[in-house]
Amino acid sequence: MASRNIVYIREFDKFDSMGNSICRNTGCQNLVKYPFRKYCSKGCSKQFGKWYYHNFYWERVRSDIFKRDNYTCQICRKKYPYTYRKKFARSKRLECDHIIPRSLYKELGFRFDSLDNKIKTITEFLHSHDNLRTLCKECHKGVTKEYLQCPTDLYLKNKNLTHV
């Protein structure tokens, strides 16, 4: 069997030299098959999700943002009582929002020609503390809805924004 050269296009997307999608799951080299778009199976999808959210430092970054913002929504200013903070954070009533959405990173001129550039972009921009804030679930839905209706306006409004 001939070896396939793997090319990384977006954050964790993989394609072989023939343009076929390869499963995103770390270490899996299987081709993506219908009905899936990013993984070869439901099991790989779940495994990748666990790896990304628990081992790719997201839980730590998210926790740091909640602490920095004192478990307070940065839009409506609703503050969660001390005794309920961990419970609310775990139940996702508080969410960690990307001020400049992840979907805009290409427009910002970041390079993705190597895995090193992707990891650098993720750590230094997408998940930097300056690009993250604590929102309650309701406010996060509102911000997302606003972005989906007019992404350019939201980008222009927030492009120089740091911690609110």
Short mmCIF file of N, CA and C in Angstrom, two decimals:
data_model
loop_
_atom_site.label_atom_id
_atom_site.label_comp_id
_atom_site.label_asym_id
_atom_site.label_seq_id
_atom_site.Cartn_x
_atom_site.Cartn_y
_atom_site.Cartn_z
N MET A 1 0.84 -1.18 0.00
CA MET A 1 0.00 0.00 0.00
C MET A 1 0.88 1.24 0.00
N ALA A 2 0.63 2.17 -0.90
CA ALA A 2 1.42 3.40 -1.00
C ALA A 2 1.11 4.31 0.18
N SER A 3 2.14 4.99 0.66
CA SER A 3 1.92 5.91 1.77
C SER A 3 1.27 7.19 1.25
N ARG A 4 0.46 7.80 2.10
CA ARG A 4 -0.23 9.02 1.72
C ARG A 4 0.43 10.20 2.41
N ASN A 5 0.64 11.27 1.66
CA ASN A 5 1.10 12.50 2.27
C ASN A 5 -0.11 13.20 2.85
N ILE A 6 -0.01 13.65 4.10
CA ILE A 6 -1.12 14.31 4.75
C ILE A 6 -0.88 15.81 4.74
N VAL A 7 -1.88 16.56 4.33
CA VAL A 7 -1.81 18.01 4.28
C VAL A 7 -2.84 18.56 5.27
N TYR A 8 -2.39 19.50 6.11
CA TYR A 8 -3.30 20.13 7.07
C TYR A 8 -3.80 21.44 6.47
N ILE A 9 -5.11 21.61 6.38
CA ILE A 9 -5.69 22.81 5.78
C ILE A 9 -6.21 23.75 6.85
N ARG A 10 -7.16 23.33 7.64
CA ARG A 10 -7.72 24.14 8.71
C ARG A 10 -7.32 23.52 10.03
N GLU A 11 -7.76 24.14 11.09
CA GLU A 11 -7.49 23.63 12.42
C GLU A 11 -7.97 22.18 12.52
N PHE A 12 -7.04 21.24 12.49
CA PHE A 12 -7.27 19.80 12.65
C PHE A 12 -7.89 19.10 11.44
N ASP A 13 -8.18 19.78 10.34
CA ASP A 13 -8.67 19.09 9.15
C ASP A 13 -7.49 18.48 8.42
N LYS A 14 -7.65 17.26 7.92
CA LYS A 14 -6.57 16.57 7.22
C LYS A 14 -7.08 16.03 5.89
N PHE A 15 -6.22 16.11 4.88
CA PHE A 15 -6.54 15.57 3.56
C PHE A 15 -5.32 14.82 3.05
N ASP A 16 -5.55 13.75 2.30
CA ASP A 16 -4.42 13.06 1.68
C ASP A 16 -4.06 13.76 0.37
N SER A 17 -3.05 13.27 -0.31
CA SER A 17 -2.57 13.92 -1.53
C SER A 17 -3.59 13.86 -2.67
N MET A 18 -4.60 13.01 -2.55
CA MET A 18 -5.65 12.91 -3.56
C MET A 18 -6.84 13.82 -3.24
N GLY A 19 -6.78 14.53 -2.10
CA GLY A 19 -7.86 15.43 -1.71
C GLY A 19 -8.96 14.77 -0.89
N ASN A 20 -8.77 13.51 -0.52
CA ASN A 20 -9.76 12.81 0.30
C ASN A 20 -9.60 13.22 1.76
N SER A 21 -10.72 13.41 2.45
CA SER A 21 -10.69 13.78 3.87
C SER A 21 -10.25 12.59 4.71
N ILE A 22 -9.35 12.87 5.65
CA ILE A 22 -8.88 11.87 6.60
C ILE A 22 -9.45 12.24 7.96
N CYS A 23 -9.80 11.24 8.73
CA CYS A 23 -10.38 11.44 10.06
C CYS A 23 -9.54 12.40 10.89
N ARG A 24 -10.20 13.37 11.56
CA ARG A 24 -9.53 14.35 12.40
C ARG A 24 -8.91 13.73 13.65
N ASN A 25 -9.43 12.60 14.08
CA ASN A 25 -8.98 12.02 15.34
C ASN A 25 -7.48 11.74 15.32
N THR A 26 -6.81 12.16 16.37
CA THR A 26 -5.37 12.01 16.47
C THR A 26 -4.98 10.54 16.31
N GLY A 27 -4.07 10.27 15.41
CA GLY A 27 -3.58 8.92 15.20
C GLY A 27 -4.40 8.08 14.24
N CYS A 28 -5.59 8.51 13.89
CA CYS A 28 -6.44 7.76 12.96
C CYS A 28 -6.12 8.20 11.54
N GLN A 29 -5.90 7.26 10.66
CA GLN A 29 -5.58 7.57 9.26
C GLN A 29 -6.67 7.10 8.31
N ASN A 30 -7.84 6.74 8.84
CA ASN A 30 -8.94 6.26 8.00
C ASN A 30 -9.57 7.40 7.21
N LEU A 31 -10.07 7.07 6.03
CA LEU A 31 -10.78 8.06 5.23
C LEU A 31 -12.15 8.34 5.84
N VAL A 32 -12.59 9.57 5.70
CA VAL A 32 -13.91 9.96 6.16
C VAL A 32 -14.94 9.39 5.19
N LYS A 33 -15.99 8.79 5.73
CA LYS A 33 -17.02 8.17 4.90
C LYS A 33 -18.38 8.75 5.25
N TYR A 34 -19.25 8.78 4.25
CA TYR A 34 -20.62 9.23 4.46
C TYR A 34 -21.25 8.39 5.56
N PRO A 35 -22.00 8.95 6.49
CA PRO A 35 -22.57 10.29 6.56
C PRO A 35 -21.69 11.29 7.30
N PHE A 36 -20.48 10.91 7.68
CA PHE A 36 -19.62 11.80 8.46
C PHE A 36 -18.89 12.79 7.56
N ARG A 37 -18.54 13.97 8.12
CA ARG A 37 -17.82 14.98 7.36
C ARG A 37 -16.39 15.20 7.86
N LYS A 38 -16.13 14.90 9.12
CA LYS A 38 -14.81 15.17 9.70
C LYS A 38 -14.17 13.94 10.32
N TYR A 39 -14.93 12.88 10.54
CA TYR A 39 -14.44 11.69 11.23
C TYR A 39 -14.86 10.44 10.47
N CYS A 40 -14.15 9.35 10.73
CA CYS A 40 -14.49 8.10 10.05
C CYS A 40 -15.63 7.38 10.77
N SER A 41 -15.87 7.72 12.04
CA SER A 41 -16.92 7.06 12.81
C SER A 41 -17.37 7.94 13.96
N LYS A 42 -18.50 7.58 14.54
CA LYS A 42 -19.01 8.32 15.70
C LYS A 42 -18.04 8.18 16.88
N GLY A 43 -17.42 7.01 17.00
CA GLY A 43 -16.46 6.78 18.08
C GLY A 43 -15.26 7.71 17.98
N CYS A 44 -14.73 7.91 16.77
CA CYS A 44 -13.60 8.82 16.57
C CYS A 44 -14.01 10.26 16.87
N SER A 45 -15.24 10.62 16.52
CA SER A 45 -15.73 11.96 16.80
C SER A 45 -15.75 12.22 18.30
N LYS A 46 -16.28 11.28 19.06
CA LYS A 46 -16.33 11.43 20.52
C LYS A 46 -14.93 11.45 21.12
N GLN A 47 -14.07 10.58 20.63
CA GLN A 47 -12.70 10.50 21.16
C GLN A 47 -11.95 11.81 20.90
N PHE A 48 -12.09 12.36 19.71
CA PHE A 48 -11.43 13.63 19.39
C PHE A 48 -11.96 14.74 20.27
N GLY A 49 -13.28 14.79 20.46
CA GLY A 49 -13.88 15.82 21.31
C GLY A 49 -13.35 15.78 22.73
N LYS A 50 -13.24 14.59 23.29
CA LYS A 50 -12.70 14.45 24.64
C LYS A 50 -11.25 14.91 24.68
N TRP A 51 -10.47 14.49 23.69
CA TRP A 51 -9.06 14.89 23.64
C TRP A 51 -8.93 16.40 23.55
N TYR A 52 -9.66 17.01 22.64
CA TYR A 52 -9.54 18.45 22.41
C TYR A 52 -9.94 19.25 23.63
N TYR A 53 -11.11 18.96 24.19
CA TYR A 53 -11.62 19.78 25.28
C TYR A 53 -10.95 19.51 26.61
N HIS A 54 -10.45 18.30 26.81
CA HIS A 54 -9.86 18.00 28.11
C HIS A 54 -8.34 17.99 28.10
N ASN A 55 -7.72 17.71 27.00
CA ASN A 55 -6.27 17.62 26.97
C ASN A 55 -5.61 18.73 26.17
N PHE A 56 -6.36 19.45 25.41
CA PHE A 56 -5.77 20.52 24.61
C PHE A 56 -5.91 21.85 25.34
N TYR A 57 -5.80 21.77 26.60
CA TYR A 57 -5.75 22.89 27.55
C TYR A 57 -6.98 23.77 27.59
N TRP A 58 -8.03 23.45 26.85
CA TRP A 58 -9.22 24.30 26.82
C TRP A 58 -9.87 24.41 28.20
N GLU A 59 -9.96 23.30 28.94
CA GLU A 59 -10.58 23.36 30.27
C GLU A 59 -9.83 24.33 31.17
N ARG A 60 -8.50 24.30 31.11
CA ARG A 60 -7.70 25.19 31.95
C ARG A 60 -7.90 26.65 31.53
N VAL A 61 -7.86 26.91 30.24
CA VAL A 61 -8.04 28.27 29.74
C VAL A 61 -9.43 28.79 30.12
N ARG A 62 -10.42 27.97 29.92
CA ARG A 62 -11.80 28.33 30.26
C ARG A 62 -11.93 28.67 31.74
N SER A 63 -11.36 27.84 32.58
CA SER A 63 -11.39 28.07 34.02
C SER A 63 -10.68 29.37 34.39
N ASP A 64 -9.55 29.64 33.75
CA ASP A 64 -8.81 30.89 34.00
C ASP A 64 -9.66 32.11 33.65
N ILE A 65 -10.40 32.03 32.56
CA ILE A 65 -11.25 33.16 32.13
C ILE A 65 -12.38 33.36 33.13
N PHE A 66 -13.02 32.29 33.57
CA PHE A 66 -14.09 32.41 34.56
C PHE A 66 -13.57 33.07 35.84
N LYS A 67 -12.40 32.65 36.28
CA LYS A 67 -11.82 33.24 37.50
C LYS A 67 -11.48 34.71 37.28
N ARG A 68 -10.86 35.01 36.16
CA ARG A 68 -10.49 36.39 35.86
C ARG A 68 -11.72 37.30 35.87
N ASP A 69 -12.81 36.81 35.30
CA ASP A 69 -14.04 37.60 35.21
C ASP A 69 -14.92 37.46 36.45
N ASN A 70 -14.39 36.79 37.47
CA ASN A 70 -15.09 36.61 38.74
C ASN A 70 -16.47 35.97 38.56
N TYR A 71 -16.55 35.01 37.64
CA TYR A 71 -17.78 34.27 37.38
C TYR A 71 -18.96 35.20 37.11
N THR A 72 -18.69 36.27 36.36
CA THR A 72 -19.68 37.29 36.04
C THR A 72 -19.80 37.43 34.53
N CYS A 73 -21.03 37.41 34.03
CA CYS A 73 -21.26 37.63 32.61
C CYS A 73 -20.79 39.04 32.26
N GLN A 74 -19.99 39.16 31.21
CA GLN A 74 -19.41 40.44 30.84
C GLN A 74 -20.37 41.32 30.03
N ILE A 75 -21.57 40.84 29.74
CA ILE A 75 -22.56 41.67 29.05
C ILE A 75 -23.65 42.11 30.02
N CYS A 76 -24.35 41.15 30.62
CA CYS A 76 -25.47 41.52 31.51
C CYS A 76 -25.02 41.73 32.95
N ARG A 77 -23.77 41.37 33.25
CA ARG A 77 -23.17 41.54 34.58
C ARG A 77 -23.78 40.65 35.65
N LYS A 78 -24.49 39.60 35.23
CA LYS A 78 -25.04 38.67 36.22
C LYS A 78 -23.88 37.93 36.87
N LYS A 79 -23.87 37.96 38.20
CA LYS A 79 -22.78 37.34 38.95
C LYS A 79 -23.33 36.10 39.65
N TYR A 80 -22.60 35.01 39.54
CA TYR A 80 -23.03 33.78 40.17
C TYR A 80 -22.46 33.70 41.57
N PRO A 81 -23.29 33.34 42.56
CA PRO A 81 -22.83 33.27 43.95
C PRO A 81 -21.68 32.29 44.11
N TYR A 82 -20.82 32.55 45.06
CA TYR A 82 -19.62 31.74 45.27
C TYR A 82 -19.94 30.26 45.40
N THR A 83 -20.97 29.91 46.16
CA THR A 83 -21.27 28.50 46.42
C THR A 83 -21.71 27.75 45.17
N TYR A 84 -22.18 28.47 44.15
CA TYR A 84 -22.68 27.82 42.94
C TYR A 84 -21.73 27.89 41.76
N ARG A 85 -20.61 28.55 41.92
CA ARG A 85 -19.72 28.79 40.78
C ARG A 85 -19.31 27.52 40.06
N LYS A 86 -18.78 26.56 40.80
CA LYS A 86 -18.32 25.34 40.14
C LYS A 86 -19.48 24.59 39.50
N LYS A 87 -20.60 24.54 40.20
CA LYS A 87 -21.78 23.86 39.66
C LYS A 87 -22.23 24.53 38.36
N PHE A 88 -22.31 25.87 38.35
CA PHE A 88 -22.76 26.58 37.16
C PHE A 88 -21.75 26.45 36.02
N ALA A 89 -20.48 26.51 36.35
CA ALA A 89 -19.46 26.39 35.30
C ALA A 89 -19.54 25.01 34.66
N ARG A 90 -19.71 23.99 35.49
CA ARG A 90 -19.78 22.64 34.95
C ARG A 90 -21.06 22.40 34.16
N SER A 91 -22.15 23.02 34.58
CA SER A 91 -23.42 22.80 33.89
C SER A 91 -23.55 23.69 32.65
N LYS A 92 -22.53 24.47 32.38
CA LYS A 92 -22.45 25.32 31.19
C LYS A 92 -23.45 26.47 31.21
N ARG A 93 -23.84 26.94 32.39
CA ARG A 93 -24.64 28.16 32.44
C ARG A 93 -23.75 29.36 32.20
N LEU A 94 -22.48 29.18 32.47
CA LEU A 94 -21.47 30.17 32.09
C LEU A 94 -20.73 29.59 30.90
N GLU A 95 -20.42 30.44 29.94
CA GLU A 95 -19.70 29.97 28.76
C GLU A 95 -18.54 30.91 28.48
N CYS A 96 -17.53 30.36 27.85
CA CYS A 96 -16.35 31.14 27.49
C CYS A 96 -16.49 31.53 26.01
N ASP A 97 -16.58 32.82 25.74
CA ASP A 97 -16.85 33.34 24.40
C ASP A 97 -15.57 33.84 23.75
N HIS A 98 -15.41 33.52 22.47
CA HIS A 98 -14.33 34.11 21.67
C HIS A 98 -14.84 35.46 21.18
N ILE A 99 -14.22 36.55 21.62
CA ILE A 99 -14.67 37.89 21.24
C ILE A 99 -14.62 38.04 19.72
N ILE A 100 -13.47 37.74 19.15
CA ILE A 100 -13.38 37.65 17.69
C ILE A 100 -13.56 36.17 17.37
N PRO A 101 -14.64 35.80 16.70
CA PRO A 101 -14.97 34.39 16.50
C PRO A 101 -13.87 33.61 15.78
N ARG A 102 -13.81 32.34 16.11
CA ARG A 102 -12.82 31.46 15.50
C ARG A 102 -12.96 31.42 13.99
N SER A 103 -14.16 31.63 13.49
CA SER A 103 -14.38 31.55 12.04
C SER A 103 -13.72 32.69 11.27
N LEU A 104 -13.26 33.74 11.96
CA LEU A 104 -12.63 34.88 11.28
C LEU A 104 -11.10 34.81 11.25
N TYR A 105 -10.50 33.76 11.80
CA TYR A 105 -9.05 33.78 11.92
C TYR A 105 -8.32 33.84 10.58
N LYS A 106 -8.88 33.28 9.53
CA LYS A 106 -8.22 33.36 8.22
C LYS A 106 -8.19 34.80 7.72
N GLU A 107 -9.29 35.53 7.93
CA GLU A 107 -9.37 36.92 7.49
C GLU A 107 -8.38 37.82 8.22
N LEU A 108 -7.91 37.37 9.36
CA LEU A 108 -6.97 38.17 10.15
C LEU A 108 -5.53 37.97 9.71
N GLY A 109 -5.31 37.12 8.72
CA GLY A 109 -3.99 36.96 8.13
C GLY A 109 -3.08 35.94 8.78
N PHE A 110 -3.62 35.05 9.60
CA PHE A 110 -2.78 34.03 10.21
C PHE A 110 -2.44 32.95 9.20
N ARG A 111 -1.23 32.43 9.29
CA ARG A 111 -0.76 31.42 8.35
C ARG A 111 -1.06 30.02 8.88
N PHE A 112 -1.43 29.14 7.96
CA PHE A 112 -1.73 27.77 8.34
C PHE A 112 -1.00 26.79 7.42
N ASP A 113 0.23 27.16 7.06
CA ASP A 113 0.97 26.30 6.14
C ASP A 113 1.72 25.18 6.85
N SER A 114 1.73 25.20 8.17
CA SER A 114 2.36 24.12 8.91
C SER A 114 1.61 23.92 10.22
N LEU A 115 1.78 22.75 10.81
CA LEU A 115 1.12 22.47 12.08
C LEU A 115 1.61 23.43 13.16
N ASP A 116 2.89 23.81 13.12
CA ASP A 116 3.42 24.76 14.11
C ASP A 116 2.69 26.10 14.04
N ASN A 117 2.43 26.59 12.83
CA ASN A 117 1.70 27.85 12.69
C ASN A 117 0.27 27.73 13.20
N LYS A 118 -0.36 26.56 13.00
CA LYS A 118 -1.72 26.36 13.51
C LYS A 118 -1.74 26.40 15.03
N ILE A 119 -0.83 25.66 15.65
CA ILE A 119 -0.79 25.61 17.12
C ILE A 119 -0.48 26.98 17.68
N LYS A 120 0.44 27.71 17.04
CA LYS A 120 0.79 29.07 17.49
C LYS A 120 -0.44 29.98 17.41
N THR A 121 -1.20 29.90 16.33
CA THR A 121 -2.39 30.72 16.18
C THR A 121 -3.43 30.38 17.24
N ILE A 122 -3.61 29.11 17.49
CA ILE A 122 -4.59 28.69 18.49
C ILE A 122 -4.20 29.21 19.87
N THR A 123 -2.94 29.04 20.25
CA THR A 123 -2.53 29.43 21.59
C THR A 123 -2.36 30.93 21.75
N GLU A 124 -1.84 31.61 20.74
CA GLU A 124 -1.54 33.03 20.88
C GLU A 124 -2.68 33.95 20.47
N PHE A 125 -3.65 33.45 19.72
CA PHE A 125 -4.75 34.33 19.33
C PHE A 125 -6.11 33.77 19.72
N LEU A 126 -6.49 32.66 19.13
CA LEU A 126 -7.84 32.14 19.34
C LEU A 126 -8.16 31.94 20.81
N HIS A 127 -7.23 31.34 21.54
CA HIS A 127 -7.47 31.06 22.95
C HIS A 127 -6.67 31.96 23.87
N SER A 128 -6.22 33.11 23.38
CA SER A 128 -5.52 34.04 24.26
C SER A 128 -6.53 34.68 25.19
N HIS A 129 -6.10 35.06 26.36
CA HIS A 129 -7.01 35.64 27.35
C HIS A 129 -7.61 36.95 26.86
N ASP A 130 -6.93 37.65 25.97
CA ASP A 130 -7.47 38.91 25.44
C ASP A 130 -8.64 38.69 24.48
N ASN A 131 -8.75 37.49 23.93
CA ASN A 131 -9.82 37.20 22.98
C ASN A 131 -10.96 36.39 23.61
N LEU A 132 -10.93 36.20 24.92
CA LEU A 132 -11.94 35.40 25.59
C LEU A 132 -12.62 36.18 26.70
N ARG A 133 -13.89 35.88 26.93
CA ARG A 133 -14.62 36.51 28.03
C ARG A 133 -15.70 35.55 28.52
N THR A 134 -16.17 35.78 29.73
CA THR A 134 -17.22 34.98 30.34
C THR A 134 -18.58 35.56 29.97
N LEU A 135 -19.46 34.71 29.48
CA LEU A 135 -20.84 35.12 29.20
C LEU A 135 -21.78 34.07 29.77
N CYS A 136 -22.98 34.52 30.16
CA CYS A 136 -24.00 33.55 30.54
C CYS A 136 -24.53 32.94 29.23
N LYS A 137 -25.22 31.85 29.37
CA LYS A 137 -25.70 31.13 28.18
C LYS A 137 -26.59 32.01 27.31
N GLU A 138 -27.47 32.81 27.94
CA GLU A 138 -28.40 33.64 27.19
C GLU A 138 -27.66 34.72 26.38
N CYS A 139 -26.70 35.40 27.02
CA CYS A 139 -25.95 36.45 26.32
C CYS A 139 -25.09 35.86 25.21
N HIS A 140 -24.53 34.67 25.44
CA HIS A 140 -23.71 34.02 24.42
C HIS A 140 -24.55 33.70 23.19
N LYS A 141 -25.77 33.23 23.40
CA LYS A 141 -26.67 32.96 22.27
C LYS A 141 -26.94 34.24 21.49
N GLY A 142 -27.16 35.35 22.22
CA GLY A 142 -27.43 36.63 21.57
C GLY A 142 -26.26 37.12 20.74
N VAL A 143 -25.05 37.00 21.28
CA VAL A 143 -23.85 37.43 20.56
C VAL A 143 -23.66 36.58 19.30
N THR A 144 -23.87 35.28 19.44
CA THR A 144 -23.72 34.38 18.29
C THR A 144 -24.76 34.71 17.21
N LYS A 145 -25.99 34.96 17.62
CA LYS A 145 -27.04 35.31 16.67
C LYS A 145 -26.70 36.60 15.94
N GLU A 146 -26.20 37.59 16.69
CA GLU A 146 -25.80 38.87 16.09
C GLU A 146 -24.69 38.67 15.07
N TYR A 147 -23.71 37.85 15.42
CA TYR A 147 -22.60 37.58 14.51
C TYR A 147 -23.09 36.90 13.24
N LEU A 148 -23.96 35.90 13.38
CA LEU A 148 -24.44 35.18 12.21
C LEU A 148 -25.25 36.08 11.28
N GLN A 149 -25.93 37.08 11.84
CA GLN A 149 -26.71 37.99 11.01
C GLN A 149 -25.82 38.97 10.26
N CYS A 150 -24.74 39.41 10.88
CA CYS A 150 -23.87 40.39 10.23
C CYS A 150 -22.43 40.25 10.73
N PRO A 151 -21.69 39.26 10.25
CA PRO A 151 -20.35 38.99 10.77
C PRO A 151 -19.37 40.15 10.59
N THR A 152 -19.46 40.90 9.50
CA THR A 152 -18.51 41.99 9.27
C THR A 152 -18.65 43.08 10.31
N ASP A 153 -19.89 43.46 10.64
CA ASP A 153 -20.11 44.50 11.65
C ASP A 153 -19.56 44.08 13.00
N LEU A 154 -19.80 42.83 13.38
CA LEU A 154 -19.30 42.36 14.67
C LEU A 154 -17.77 42.36 14.69
N TYR A 155 -17.17 41.95 13.59
CA TYR A 155 -15.71 41.95 13.50
C TYR A 155 -15.17 43.37 13.65
N LEU A 156 -15.74 44.32 12.92
CA LEU A 156 -15.26 45.71 13.00
C LEU A 156 -15.45 46.29 14.39
N LYS A 157 -16.56 45.94 15.02
CA LYS A 157 -16.85 46.45 16.36
C LYS A 157 -15.88 45.91 17.40
N ASN A 158 -15.43 44.67 17.22
CA ASN A 158 -14.63 44.00 18.25
C ASN A 158 -13.17 43.81 17.91
N LYS A 159 -12.71 44.23 16.74
CA LYS A 159 -11.36 43.86 16.32
C LYS A 159 -10.26 44.41 17.23
N ASN A 160 -10.48 45.53 17.87
CA ASN A 160 -9.47 46.08 18.78
C ASN A 160 -9.83 45.85 20.24
N LEU A 161 -10.87 45.08 20.48
CA LEU A 161 -11.37 44.86 21.82
C LEU A 161 -10.51 43.87 22.57
N THR A 162 -10.15 44.21 23.78
CA THR A 162 -9.52 43.23 24.66
C THR A 162 -10.52 42.95 25.75
N HIS A 163 -10.08 42.46 26.87
CA HIS A 163 -10.97 42.08 27.96
C HIS A 163 -11.92 43.21 28.30
N VAL A 164 -13.22 42.93 28.29
CA VAL A 164 -14.25 43.93 28.54
C VAL A 164 -14.33 44.22 30.02
#
